[in-house]
Coordinates of C-alpha atoms and ligand atoms in Angstrom, one line a residue:
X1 CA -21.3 32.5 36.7
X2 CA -18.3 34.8 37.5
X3 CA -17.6 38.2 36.8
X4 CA -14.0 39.5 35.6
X5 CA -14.5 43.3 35.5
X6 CA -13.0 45.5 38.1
X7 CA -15.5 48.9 38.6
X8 CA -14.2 51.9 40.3
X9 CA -17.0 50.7 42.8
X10 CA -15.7 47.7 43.4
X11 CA -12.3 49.1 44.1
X12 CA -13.5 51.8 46.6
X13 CA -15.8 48.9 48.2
X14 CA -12.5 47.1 48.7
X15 CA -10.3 50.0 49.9
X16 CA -13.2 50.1 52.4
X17 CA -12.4 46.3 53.4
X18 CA -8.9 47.1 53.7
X19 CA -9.7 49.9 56.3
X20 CA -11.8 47.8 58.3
X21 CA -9.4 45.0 58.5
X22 CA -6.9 47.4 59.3
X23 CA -8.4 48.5 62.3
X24 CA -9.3 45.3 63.3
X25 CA -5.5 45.0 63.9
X26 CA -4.2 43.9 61.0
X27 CA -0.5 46.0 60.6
X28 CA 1.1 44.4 58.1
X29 CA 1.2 46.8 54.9
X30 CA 2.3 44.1 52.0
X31 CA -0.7 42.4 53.4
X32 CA -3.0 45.2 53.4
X33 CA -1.7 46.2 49.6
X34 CA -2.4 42.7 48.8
X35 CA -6.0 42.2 49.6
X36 CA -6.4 46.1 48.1
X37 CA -4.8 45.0 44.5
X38 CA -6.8 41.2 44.2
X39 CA -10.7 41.4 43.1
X40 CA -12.5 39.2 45.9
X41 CA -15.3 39.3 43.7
X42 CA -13.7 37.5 40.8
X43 CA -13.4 34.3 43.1
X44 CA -17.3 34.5 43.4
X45 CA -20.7 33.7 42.0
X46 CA -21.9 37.1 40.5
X47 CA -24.8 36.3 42.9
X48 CA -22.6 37.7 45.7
X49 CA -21.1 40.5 43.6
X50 CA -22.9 43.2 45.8
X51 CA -21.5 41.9 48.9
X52 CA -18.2 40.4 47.9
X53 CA -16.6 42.9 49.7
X54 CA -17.9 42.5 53.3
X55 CA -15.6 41.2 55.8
X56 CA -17.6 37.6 55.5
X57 CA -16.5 34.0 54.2
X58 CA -19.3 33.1 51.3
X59 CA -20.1 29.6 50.0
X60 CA -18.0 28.5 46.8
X61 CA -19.8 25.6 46.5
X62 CA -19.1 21.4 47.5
X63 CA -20.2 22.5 51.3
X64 CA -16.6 25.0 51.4
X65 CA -16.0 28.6 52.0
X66 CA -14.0 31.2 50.5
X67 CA -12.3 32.6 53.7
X68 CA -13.3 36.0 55.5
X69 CA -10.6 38.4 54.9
X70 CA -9.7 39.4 58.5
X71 CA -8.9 35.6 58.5
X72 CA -6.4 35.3 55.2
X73 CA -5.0 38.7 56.7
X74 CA -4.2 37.2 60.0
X75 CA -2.9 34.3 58.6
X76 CA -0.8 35.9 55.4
X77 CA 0.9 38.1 58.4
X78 CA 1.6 35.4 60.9
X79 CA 3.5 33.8 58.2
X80 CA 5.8 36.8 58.1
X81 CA 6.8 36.2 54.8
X82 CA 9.7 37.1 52.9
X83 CA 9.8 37.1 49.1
X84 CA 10.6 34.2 46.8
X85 CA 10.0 31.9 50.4
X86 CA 9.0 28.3 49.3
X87 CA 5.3 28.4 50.7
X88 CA 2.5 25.4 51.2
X89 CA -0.7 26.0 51.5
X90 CA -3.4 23.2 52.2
X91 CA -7.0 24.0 51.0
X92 CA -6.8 25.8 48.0
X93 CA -10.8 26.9 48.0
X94 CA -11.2 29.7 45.7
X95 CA -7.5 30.1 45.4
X96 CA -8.1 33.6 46.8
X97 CA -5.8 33.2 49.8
X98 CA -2.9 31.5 46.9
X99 CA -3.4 35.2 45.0
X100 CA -2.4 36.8 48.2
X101 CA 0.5 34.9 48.9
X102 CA 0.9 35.3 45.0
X103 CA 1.2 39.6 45.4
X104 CA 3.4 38.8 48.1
X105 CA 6.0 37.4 45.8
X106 CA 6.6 33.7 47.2
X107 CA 6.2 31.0 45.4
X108 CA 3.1 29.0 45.9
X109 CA 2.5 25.2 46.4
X110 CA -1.6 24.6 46.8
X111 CA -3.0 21.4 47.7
X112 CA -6.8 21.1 47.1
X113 CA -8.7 17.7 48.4
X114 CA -12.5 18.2 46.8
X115 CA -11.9 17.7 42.9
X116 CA -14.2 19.9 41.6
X117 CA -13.1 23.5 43.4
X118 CA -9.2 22.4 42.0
X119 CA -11.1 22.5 38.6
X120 CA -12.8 25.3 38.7
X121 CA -9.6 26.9 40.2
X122 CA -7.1 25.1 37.1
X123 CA -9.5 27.4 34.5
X124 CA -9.9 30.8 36.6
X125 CA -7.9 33.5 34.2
X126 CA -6.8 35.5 36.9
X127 CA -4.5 32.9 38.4
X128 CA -2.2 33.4 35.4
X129 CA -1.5 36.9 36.5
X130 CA 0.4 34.8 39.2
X131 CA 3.2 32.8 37.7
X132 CA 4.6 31.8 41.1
X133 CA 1.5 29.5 42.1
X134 CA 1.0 25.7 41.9
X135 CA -2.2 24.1 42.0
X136 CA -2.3 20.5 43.2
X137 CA -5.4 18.1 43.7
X138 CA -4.5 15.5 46.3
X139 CA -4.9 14.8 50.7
X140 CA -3.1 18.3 52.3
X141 CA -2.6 15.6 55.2
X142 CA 0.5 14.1 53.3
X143 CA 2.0 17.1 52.0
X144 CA 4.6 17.0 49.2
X145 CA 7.2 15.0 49.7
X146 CA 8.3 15.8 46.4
X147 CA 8.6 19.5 46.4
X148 CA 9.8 19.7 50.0
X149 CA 11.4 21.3 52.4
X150 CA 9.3 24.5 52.9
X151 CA 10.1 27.9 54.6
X152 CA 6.3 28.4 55.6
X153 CA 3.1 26.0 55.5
X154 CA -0.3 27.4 55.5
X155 CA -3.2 25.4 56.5
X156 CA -6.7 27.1 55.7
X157 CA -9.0 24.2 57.0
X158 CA -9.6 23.0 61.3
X159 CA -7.2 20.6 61.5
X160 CA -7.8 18.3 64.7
X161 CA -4.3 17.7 65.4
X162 CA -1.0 18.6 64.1
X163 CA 0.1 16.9 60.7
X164 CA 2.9 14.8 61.4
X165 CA 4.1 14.8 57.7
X166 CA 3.7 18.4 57.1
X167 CA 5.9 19.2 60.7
X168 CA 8.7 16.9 58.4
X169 CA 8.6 18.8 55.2
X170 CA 9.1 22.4 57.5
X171 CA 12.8 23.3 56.7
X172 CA 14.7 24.2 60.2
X173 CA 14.0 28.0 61.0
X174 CA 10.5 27.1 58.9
X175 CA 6.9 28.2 60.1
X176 CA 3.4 26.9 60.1
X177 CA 0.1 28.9 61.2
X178 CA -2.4 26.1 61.3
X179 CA -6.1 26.6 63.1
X180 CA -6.4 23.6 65.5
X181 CA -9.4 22.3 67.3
X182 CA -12.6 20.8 67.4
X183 CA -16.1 21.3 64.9
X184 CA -17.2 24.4 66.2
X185 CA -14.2 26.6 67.0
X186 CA -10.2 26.0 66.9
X187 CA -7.1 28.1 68.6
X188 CA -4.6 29.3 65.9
X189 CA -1.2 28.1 66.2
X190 CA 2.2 29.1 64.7
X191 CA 5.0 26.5 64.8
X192 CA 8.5 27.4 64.4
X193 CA 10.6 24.1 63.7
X194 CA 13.8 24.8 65.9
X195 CA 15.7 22.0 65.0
X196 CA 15.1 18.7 63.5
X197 CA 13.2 16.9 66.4
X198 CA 11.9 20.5 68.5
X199 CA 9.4 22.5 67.8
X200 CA 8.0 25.8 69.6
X201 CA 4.3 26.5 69.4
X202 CA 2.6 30.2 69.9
X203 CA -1.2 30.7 70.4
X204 CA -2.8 33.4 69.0
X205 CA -6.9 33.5 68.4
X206 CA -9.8 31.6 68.1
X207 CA -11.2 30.8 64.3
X208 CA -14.2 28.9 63.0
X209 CA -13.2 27.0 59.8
X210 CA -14.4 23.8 57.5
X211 CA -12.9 20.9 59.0
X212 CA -9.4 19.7 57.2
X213 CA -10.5 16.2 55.9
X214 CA -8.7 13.0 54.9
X215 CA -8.1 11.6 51.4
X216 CA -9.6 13.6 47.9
X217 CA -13.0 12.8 46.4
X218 CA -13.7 13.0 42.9
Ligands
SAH301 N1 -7.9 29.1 51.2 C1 -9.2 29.0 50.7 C2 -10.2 28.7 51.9 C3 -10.7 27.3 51.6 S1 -11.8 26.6 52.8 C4 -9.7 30.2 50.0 O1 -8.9 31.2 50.0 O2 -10.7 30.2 49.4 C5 -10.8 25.1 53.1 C6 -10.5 24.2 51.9 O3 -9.7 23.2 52.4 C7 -11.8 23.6 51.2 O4 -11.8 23.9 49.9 C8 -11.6 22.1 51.5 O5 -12.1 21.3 50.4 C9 -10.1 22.0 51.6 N2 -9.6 20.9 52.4 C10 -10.1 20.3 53.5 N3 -9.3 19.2 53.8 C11 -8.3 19.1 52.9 C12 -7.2 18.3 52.8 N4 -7.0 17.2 53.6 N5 -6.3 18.5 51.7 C13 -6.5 19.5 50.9 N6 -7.6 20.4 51.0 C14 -8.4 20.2 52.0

């Protein structure tokens, strides 16, 4: 069951939020505004309403989390995005982190692998208050061909290598923050395509996400 009421509570719970991910070095204020103006709790079970707003990932069922907020934060700024960017993100979860991107006025392309969270995504109200998102049900490890080239990729699941196919749909100058590694823990990585065949590769911290998977189920 989910919840779509926003309580004076709930806001000053989240101002809180933005506080503490502030100090935890997050410095990027469209960011910041972003997770401020988008109810985390509305992306839950109203069994987590009382917590929604700790700096933790929660289950949103099929075994997969909705991310912790330090984490979309991190990631949302490494993009350094600039409006109206063409953006792809694999692992579209809750579609919480695709809301942020969604305030920070790029346009949206959201592949999500496990049939049943793109769903319950496809029906969530709130989505509609962002008309520059795409929801897509299909393997984030081929991209989309279709809709590329992209300014930024965003991948929200521990990939164990690199995607080949998603390094060819990066437009020259693009960038993609990607967590890399094994199980337990991974290193995350921003790519800058420099030219057609180069690529540069920065390391920032270490993550702990659900592991990026091949093909969809049903
Ligand atoms: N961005 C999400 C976090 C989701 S957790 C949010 O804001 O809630 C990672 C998600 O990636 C899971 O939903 C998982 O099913 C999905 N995933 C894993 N491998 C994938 C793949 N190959 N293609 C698309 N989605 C994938």
């Amino acid at each position: 069951m989910r919840r779509f009421e926003d309580s004076y509570k709930q806001k000053g719970l989240r101002r809180q939020l933005v506080d503490s991910i502030r100090q935890k070095g997050i410095t990027d204020e469209n960011v910041l505004t972003a997770i401020n103006n988008i109810p985390r709790h509305f992306f839950l079970d109203t069994a987590f309403e009382g917590i929604a707003y700790e700096d933790r990932a929660f289950p949103i069922g099929e075994g997969q989390t909705i991310s912790q907020p330090y984490t979309v934060a991190y990631q949302s700024q490494l993009l350094e995005l600039k409006p109206y960017e063409k953006v792809l993100e694999i692992g579209t979860g809750s579609g919480y982190q695709a809301c942020v991107l969604g305030e920070l006025k790029v346009n949206v392309f959201t592949i999500e692998r496990q049939k049943k969270l793109f769903d319950q995504v496809k029906q969530f109200p709130f989505k509609s208050k962002y008309p520059t998102l795409r929801f897509f049900y299909g393997d984030g490890y081929e991209g989309l061909p279709t809709y590329a080239p992209f300014d930024k990729v965003l991948v929200t699941a521990a990939a164990p290598q690199i995607p080949e196919k998603l390094l060819q749909q990066m437009k020259v100058g693009g960038k993609m923050v990607i967590p890399v590694g094994g199980q337990e823990v991974q290193r995350m990585l921003r790519i800058t395509k420099v030219s057609e065949t180069d690529y540069d590769q920065e390391m920032f911290d270490n993550f702990s996400f659900v592991p990026m998977l091949a093909g969809k189920t049903l």
